[in-house]
Coordinates of C-alpha atoms in Angstrom, one line a residue:
M1415 CA 125.8 121.1 103.9
K1416 CA 129.2 119.5 103.1
I1417 CA 130.2 116.8 105.6
R1418 CA 132.6 114.7 103.7
G1419 CA 135.7 115.7 105.6
W1420 CA 134.3 115.1 109.1
I1421 CA 132.5 112.0 108.1
L1422 CA 135.8 110.5 107.0
A1423 CA 137.5 111.7 110.2
V1424 CA 134.9 110.1 112.4
I1425 CA 135.2 106.9 110.5
V1426 CA 138.9 106.8 110.8
L1427 CA 138.8 107.7 114.5
A1428 CA 136.2 105.0 115.2
A1429 CA 138.3 102.4 113.5
G1430 CA 141.4 103.6 115.3
A1431 CA 139.6 103.3 118.6
G1432 CA 138.9 99.7 118.1
A1433 CA 135.4 99.9 116.7
A1434 CA 134.2 96.5 115.4
V1435 CA 134.7 97.4 111.7
T1436 CA 136.3 95.4 109.0
C1437 CA 137.8 97.5 106.2
M1438 CA 136.1 97.1 102.8
G1439 CA 139.4 96.7 101.2
R1440 CA 140.5 93.7 103.1
N1441 CA 140.5 90.6 101.0
K1442 CA 138.9 87.5 102.6
E1443 CA 139.2 84.0 101.4
R1444 CA 136.0 82.2 100.6
A1445 CA 135.5 78.4 100.4
G1446 CA 136.0 77.2 96.9
A1447 CA 137.7 80.4 95.7
V1448 CA 141.2 80.3 97.3
S1449 CA 143.4 79.5 94.3
G1450 CA 143.2 82.9 92.7
I1451 CA 142.8 81.2 89.3
P1452 CA 139.7 82.3 87.4
E1453 CA 137.0 79.6 87.0
T1454 CA 136.2 78.3 83.5
D1455 CA 132.9 77.3 82.0
I1456 CA 132.2 74.1 80.1
A1457 CA 133.6 75.5 76.9
G1458 CA 136.9 76.3 78.6
K1459 CA 136.3 80.1 78.5
V1460 CA 137.5 82.1 81.4
S1461 CA 134.5 83.1 83.6
L1462 CA 135.2 86.5 85.1
P1463 CA 133.5 87.5 88.4
S1464 CA 130.8 90.1 88.2
E1465 CA 131.2 93.5 89.7
Q1466 CA 128.9 92.4 92.5
E1467 CA 131.0 89.3 93.2
V1468 CA 134.2 91.4 93.3
I1469 CA 132.6 93.7 95.9
I1470 CA 131.2 90.9 98.0
E1471 CA 134.6 89.2 98.0
K1472 CA 136.1 92.2 99.7
M1473 CA 133.3 92.6 102.3
S1474 CA 133.4 91.3 105.8
L1475 CA 130.7 89.2 107.3
R1476 CA 129.6 92.1 109.4
E1477 CA 129.3 94.4 106.3
K1478 CA 127.3 91.8 104.4
A1479 CA 124.9 91.3 107.3
A1480 CA 124.4 95.0 107.7
Q1481 CA 123.3 95.4 104.0
L1482 CA 120.3 93.3 104.9
F1483 CA 118.6 96.0 107.0
I1484 CA 116.5 99.1 106.2
V1485 CA 116.1 101.1 109.4
T1486 CA 115.3 104.5 110.8
P1487 CA 118.5 106.5 111.3
E1488 CA 118.0 106.5 115.1
A1489 CA 117.8 102.7 115.2
L1490 CA 121.6 102.9 114.8
T1491 CA 122.2 105.5 117.6
G1492 CA 119.5 104.3 120.0
G1493 CA 118.3 107.9 120.7
A1494 CA 115.4 110.2 119.7
A1495 CA 114.3 110.6 116.1
L1496 CA 117.0 112.2 114.0
T1497 CA 116.6 115.0 111.5
S1498 CA 120.2 115.3 110.4
V1499 CA 123.4 113.4 110.2
D1500 CA 125.5 114.0 113.4
S1501 CA 128.8 112.5 114.7
A1502 CA 126.9 109.8 116.7
L1503 CA 125.2 108.5 113.6
V1504 CA 128.4 108.5 111.5
S1505 CA 130.2 106.6 114.3
A1506 CA 127.3 104.1 114.6
Y1507 CA 127.1 103.7 110.8
S1508 CA 130.9 103.1 110.6
D1509 CA 130.3 100.1 113.0
C1510 CA 127.2 98.9 111.1
P1511 CA 126.7 100.2 107.6
A1512 CA 123.0 99.4 107.1
G1513 CA 121.8 98.8 103.6
G1514 CA 119.1 101.5 103.7
F1515 CA 117.2 104.0 105.7
I1516 CA 113.5 104.8 106.0
L1517 CA 112.4 108.3 107.1
M1518 CA 109.3 108.4 109.3
Q1519 CA 107.2 111.4 110.4
G1520 CA 109.7 112.2 113.2
N1521 CA 112.5 112.5 110.7
I1522 CA 110.7 114.9 108.4
E1523 CA 110.5 118.6 109.0
T1524 CA 110.9 120.8 105.9
P1525 CA 111.7 120.3 102.3
E1526 CA 115.2 121.7 102.8
Q1527 CA 115.9 119.6 105.8
V1528 CA 114.7 116.3 104.2
K1529 CA 116.8 117.0 101.0
G1530 CA 119.9 117.8 103.1
F1531 CA 119.4 114.8 105.3
N1532 CA 119.1 112.4 102.4
E1533 CA 122.2 114.0 100.7
D1534 CA 124.2 113.5 103.9
L1535 CA 123.0 109.9 104.4
L1536 CA 124.1 109.2 100.8
E1537 CA 127.5 110.8 101.3
M1538 CA 128.0 109.0 104.6
S1539 CA 127.2 105.6 102.9
R1540 CA 129.5 106.3 100.0
E1541 CA 132.4 107.3 102.3
R1542 CA 132.0 104.1 104.4
T1543 CA 131.0 101.5 101.8
G1544 CA 131.5 103.0 98.4
L1545 CA 127.8 102.2 97.8
I1546 CA 124.6 104.2 97.8
P1547 CA 122.0 103.5 100.5
F1548 CA 118.4 102.8 99.9
L1549 CA 116.7 106.0 101.0
S1550 CA 113.0 105.1 101.5
V1551 CA 109.7 106.5 102.7
D1552 CA 106.1 105.3 102.9
E1553 CA 104.4 107.6 100.3
E1554 CA 101.3 105.9 98.8
G1555 CA 99.1 109.1 98.7
G1556 CA 95.9 109.6 100.6
T1557 CA 95.8 108.0 104.0
V1558 CA 99.5 107.0 103.8
A1559 CA 101.6 110.0 102.9
R1560 CA 104.6 111.1 105.0
I1561 CA 105.4 114.0 102.7
A1562 CA 102.1 115.1 101.0
S1563 CA 100.3 115.1 104.3
D1564 CA 102.7 117.7 105.7
P1565 CA 101.5 121.3 105.0
D1566 CA 105.2 122.5 105.0
F1567 CA 105.7 120.5 101.7
P1568 CA 104.4 122.3 98.6
V1569 CA 103.4 119.0 96.8
E1570 CA 100.1 117.6 95.6
D1571 CA 98.5 114.7 97.5
V1572 CA 97.3 112.4 94.7
G1573 CA 94.7 111.0 97.1
D1574 CA 93.6 107.5 97.9
M1575 CA 94.2 104.8 95.4
C1576 CA 90.7 103.5 95.7
E1577 CA 89.4 106.7 94.1
I1578 CA 91.9 106.4 91.3
G1579 CA 90.9 102.8 90.8
K1580 CA 87.2 103.7 90.5
T1581 CA 88.0 105.7 87.3
E1582 CA 89.5 102.6 85.7
D1583 CA 91.8 105.1 83.9
L1584 CA 95.3 103.7 83.8
S1585 CA 96.7 107.1 82.9
K1586 CA 95.6 108.4 86.3
A1587 CA 97.5 105.6 88.1
Y1588 CA 100.5 106.3 86.0
Q1589 CA 100.3 110.0 86.7
A1590 CA 99.9 109.3 90.5
G1591 CA 103.2 107.3 90.4
A1592 CA 104.9 110.0 88.3
C1593 CA 103.7 112.8 90.6
I1594 CA 104.9 111.0 93.8
G1595 CA 108.1 109.8 92.1
G1596 CA 108.9 113.3 90.9
Y1597 CA 108.8 115.0 94.3
L1598 CA 110.4 112.1 96.2
R1599 CA 113.3 112.2 93.8
E1600 CA 113.6 116.0 94.3
Y1601 CA 113.9 115.4 98.1
G1602 CA 116.6 112.8 97.6
F1603 CA 114.7 109.5 98.0
N1604 CA 115.3 106.5 95.7
V1605 CA 112.7 103.9 97.1
D1606 CA 109.0 104.3 97.8
F1607 CA 107.1 101.6 99.7
A1608 CA 104.3 101.8 97.1
P1609 CA 102.2 100.8 95.2
D1610 CA 99.7 98.9 97.4
A1611 CA 99.2 95.8 95.2
D1612 CA 96.4 94.4 97.5
V1613 CA 93.0 93.5 96.2
W1614 CA 90.3 94.7 98.6
S1615 CA 88.3 91.5 98.5
N1616 CA 86.9 91.6 102.1
E1617 CA 84.5 94.5 102.9
A1618 CA 85.3 94.1 106.6
N1619 CA 89.0 94.9 105.8
T1620 CA 89.8 98.5 106.9
V1621 CA 93.6 98.2 106.7
V1622 CA 93.8 98.6 102.9
R1623 CA 90.2 99.7 102.0
Y1624 CA 91.3 103.1 100.8
R1625 CA 94.9 102.1 99.8
A1626 CA 94.1 99.4 97.4
F1627 CA 93.0 100.2 93.8
S1628 CA 90.1 97.9 93.6
S1629 CA 88.1 94.8 94.7
D1630 CA 88.4 93.7 91.1
P1631 CA 91.8 91.8 90.7
S1632 CA 92.1 92.7 87.0
I1633 CA 91.6 96.4 87.6
A1634 CA 94.0 96.3 90.6
A1635 CA 96.6 94.5 88.5
E1636 CA 96.5 97.1 85.6
M1637 CA 96.5 100.0 88.0
T1638 CA 99.4 98.5 90.0
A1639 CA 101.5 98.1 86.8
A1640 CA 100.7 101.6 85.7
E1641 CA 101.7 103.2 89.0
T1642 CA 104.9 101.1 89.1
E1643 CA 105.8 102.5 85.7
G1644 CA 105.1 106.0 86.8
L1645 CA 107.3 105.8 89.8
M1646 CA 110.2 104.1 87.9
G1647 CA 109.9 106.8 85.1
E1648 CA 110.9 109.4 87.7
G1649 CA 113.8 107.3 89.0
I1650 CA 112.1 105.9 92.1
W1651 CA 112.2 102.2 92.9
P1652 CA 108.7 101.0 93.8
V1653 CA 108.0 98.3 96.4
L1654 CA 104.9 96.1 95.7
K1655 CA 103.1 95.3 98.9
H1656 CA 101.9 93.3 100.9
F1657 CA 102.5 89.9 99.3
P1658 CA 100.7 87.5 99.1
G1659 CA 97.8 90.0 99.7
H1660 CA 96.4 91.9 102.7
G1661 CA 93.0 92.7 101.2
N1662 CA 91.1 89.6 102.4
T1663 CA 92.1 89.9 106.1
T1664 CA 90.0 91.4 108.8
E1665 CA 92.8 91.9 111.4
D1666 CA 95.5 94.5 111.3
S1667 CA 99.0 93.0 111.3
H1668 CA 100.2 96.1 113.1
D1669 CA 98.4 94.7 116.2
G1670 CA 98.8 91.0 115.9
F1671 CA 98.2 88.0 113.6
A1672 CA 96.2 88.8 110.4
Y1673 CA 94.6 85.8 108.7
S1674 CA 93.5 85.0 105.2
E1675 CA 91.6 81.8 104.8
K1676 CA 92.0 81.7 101.1
T1677 CA 93.4 78.6 99.3
L1678 CA 96.3 78.7 97.0
E1679 CA 94.1 78.4 94.0
E1680 CA 92.0 81.4 95.2
L1681 CA 95.2 83.4 95.7
R1682 CA 96.2 82.6 92.1
Q1683 CA 92.9 83.8 90.7
C1684 CA 92.8 87.1 92.8
E1685 CA 95.6 88.3 95.1
F1686 CA 98.5 87.2 93.0
L1687 CA 97.4 89.1 89.9
P1688 CA 98.5 92.6 90.9
F1689 CA 101.9 91.3 92.0
E1690 CA 102.4 89.5 88.8
A1691 CA 101.5 92.6 86.9
G1692 CA 103.9 94.8 89.0
I1693 CA 106.7 92.3 88.6
R1694 CA 106.2 92.3 84.8
A1695 CA 106.2 96.1 84.9
G1696 CA 109.7 95.9 86.3
S1697 CA 109.3 96.5 90.1
P1698 CA 112.7 95.5 91.7
F1699 CA 111.2 95.1 95.2
V1700 CA 108.3 93.1 96.7
M1701 CA 107.4 93.5 100.3
V1702 CA 106.1 90.4 102.1
G1703 CA 103.4 91.0 104.7
H1704 CA 102.8 89.5 108.1
I1705 CA 99.8 87.6 106.9
S1706 CA 99.0 84.1 108.1
L1707 CA 97.6 81.7 105.5
P1708 CA 96.7 78.4 107.2
E1709 CA 95.0 77.0 104.1
V1710 CA 98.3 77.3 102.2
T1711 CA 101.0 76.8 104.9
G1712 CA 99.1 74.6 107.4
D1713 CA 100.1 76.9 110.3
D1714 CA 99.9 80.5 111.7
L1715 CA 103.4 81.4 110.5
P1716 CA 103.4 84.9 109.0
A1717 CA 104.1 85.1 105.3
S1718 CA 107.2 87.2 106.0
L1719 CA 108.7 84.2 107.8
S1720 CA 107.4 81.5 105.6
K1721 CA 109.6 79.6 103.1
T1722 CA 106.5 78.3 101.4
I1723 CA 105.3 81.8 100.6
I1724 CA 108.6 83.5 99.8
T1725 CA 110.7 80.8 98.2
E1726 CA 108.2 78.4 96.7
L1727 CA 105.5 80.9 95.6
L1728 CA 107.0 84.4 95.2
R1729 CA 110.4 83.1 93.9
G1730 CA 109.3 79.9 92.3
E1731 CA 105.8 80.3 91.0
L1732 CA 105.8 84.1 90.3
E1733 CA 109.5 83.9 89.2
F1734 CA 110.5 87.0 91.1
D1735 CA 114.3 87.4 91.4
G1736 CA 114.5 90.9 92.7
V1737 CA 114.8 92.1 96.3
V1738 CA 112.3 90.7 98.8
V1739 CA 111.9 92.9 101.8
T1740 CA 109.8 92.1 104.9
D1741 CA 107.1 94.4 106.2
A1742 CA 108.1 96.4 109.3
M1743 CA 109.3 93.8 111.8
N1744 CA 108.3 95.9 114.8
M1745 CA 104.6 95.2 114.0
G1746 CA 102.6 93.2 116.4
A1747 CA 102.2 90.1 114.2
V1748 CA 105.9 89.5 114.5
A1749 CA 107.2 91.5 117.5
E1750 CA 104.6 89.9 119.9
H1751 CA 105.5 86.4 119.0
Y1752 CA 109.2 86.3 118.1
S1753 CA 112.4 88.0 119.3
S1754 CA 114.0 90.4 116.9
A1755 CA 116.9 87.9 116.4
E1756 CA 114.5 85.0 115.8
A1757 CA 112.4 86.9 113.3
A1758 CA 115.4 88.2 111.4
V1759 CA 116.9 84.7 111.0
M1760 CA 113.6 83.1 110.1
A1761 CA 113.0 85.8 107.4
V1762 CA 116.3 85.1 105.8
Q1763 CA 115.9 81.4 106.0
A1764 CA 112.5 81.8 104.4
G1765 CA 114.1 83.7 101.4
A1766 CA 113.9 87.4 102.3
D1767 CA 116.7 89.6 101.3
M1768 CA 116.1 92.7 103.5
I1769 CA 114.6 93.2 106.9
L1770 CA 112.6 96.4 107.5
M1771 CA 112.6 98.1 110.9
P1772 CA 113.2 95.3 113.4
A1773 CA 112.0 96.1 116.9
D1774 CA 115.5 95.7 118.2
F1775 CA 118.0 96.4 115.4
E1776 CA 121.1 95.4 117.3
A1777 CA 119.6 92.1 118.4
A1778 CA 118.4 91.4 114.9
Y1779 CA 121.8 92.2 113.3
N1780 CA 123.7 90.1 115.9
G1781 CA 121.2 87.3 115.3
I1782 CA 122.0 87.2 111.6
L1783 CA 125.8 87.2 112.4
Q1784 CA 125.4 84.4 114.9
A1785 CA 123.2 82.3 112.6
V1786 CA 125.9 82.5 109.9
Q1787 CA 128.7 81.7 112.3
E1788 CA 126.7 78.7 113.6
G1789 CA 125.7 77.5 110.1
Q1790 CA 122.0 78.1 110.4
I1791 CA 122.4 80.4 107.4
T1792 CA 125.2 79.7 105.0
E1793 CA 127.5 82.5 103.9
E1794 CA 126.6 81.6 100.3
R1795 CA 122.9 82.3 101.1
L1796 CA 123.9 85.6 102.7
D1797 CA 125.9 86.5 99.6
R1798 CA 123.0 85.8 97.3
S1799 CA 120.9 88.4 99.1
V1800 CA 123.7 90.9 99.1
E1801 CA 124.2 90.3 95.4
R1802 CA 120.6 91.2 94.6
I1803 CA 120.9 94.4 96.8
L1804 CA 124.2 95.4 95.1
D1805 CA 122.7 94.7 91.6
L1806 CA 120.2 97.5 92.3
K1807 CA 122.6 99.9 94.0
L1808 CA 125.2 99.6 91.2
K1809 CA 122.5 100.5 88.6
E1810 CA 122.0 103.8 90.4
E1811 CA 125.6 104.7 90.4

């Protein structure tokens, strides 16, 4: 389906009707960069801005804030689950060009529909921003498979990762990633919220029991790296989850607080190992879970909102400089204790780059805008996250 003409028409009409959109081409002065003279390094050489910096310089605050969100398409329109791009979505996206979309079960019908939907979402984003969107799905295999669990899709379900882990055969983990990556790419996705890099270290844990590769951190680490490579080999960006490890909890963070009583040293010897392996294998994303670690942080604050966990440990100790995305913010561990605006602001302040599925997208988005306007988040901090996001998107162009 070709939609380029009417997408552009809707965008133009929306802007003409006074929609709150700032044109990508409008230059905006930034503090410290108003002279127009290129900066020089210590040796006196001219330091030219990167492609990301050039794009960011032209983006409005609203456009930058919007890049921080991965949402379902209907989160923009406020209606029922969407299965195609319509004029309402184009108009809403013109107002707020989110950085990415995630398709859930209600957005998925047939192979042709999903492929066409993703193609149109891609075209809509390029028309509005000049950038690709992240087009994502939860496709781990086995118990979590939006595509392979649907009988209308002629694809293989690779099965639960725990069964692959039992074989201790790294080629099977690689092939699982390659299989999933192959069909996701065919259907137009570019991001998969997999692999599960948790270590199933608590037998009472039912959340990741079948999704994690192993209770042995070394096996889980090797398998995580292999699946990461398999996904990336097919052109799909993997997302390691759920840092700093969901395998030792007994609670389900979908319902409320999930606790791990492990100390930092225990995490280093177990839970961190698969994430370190996945990062070394090249994963550009890490998802931070809503897991409370009182022995590490001294409080009940979920990891997804904790500067200690994201900035000090994931960024600092594990030296991860890719895109940090939160787990879905409509889950009980966050949504029952914080407003969407509060949670979004706290996540960015903690060091997250992208916010997945806030309970109230409009409130979360406006919360980020207000926090920047009031100085709770500096625009330079916002720019750093946008730069990481653009770094990935420009690699795909």
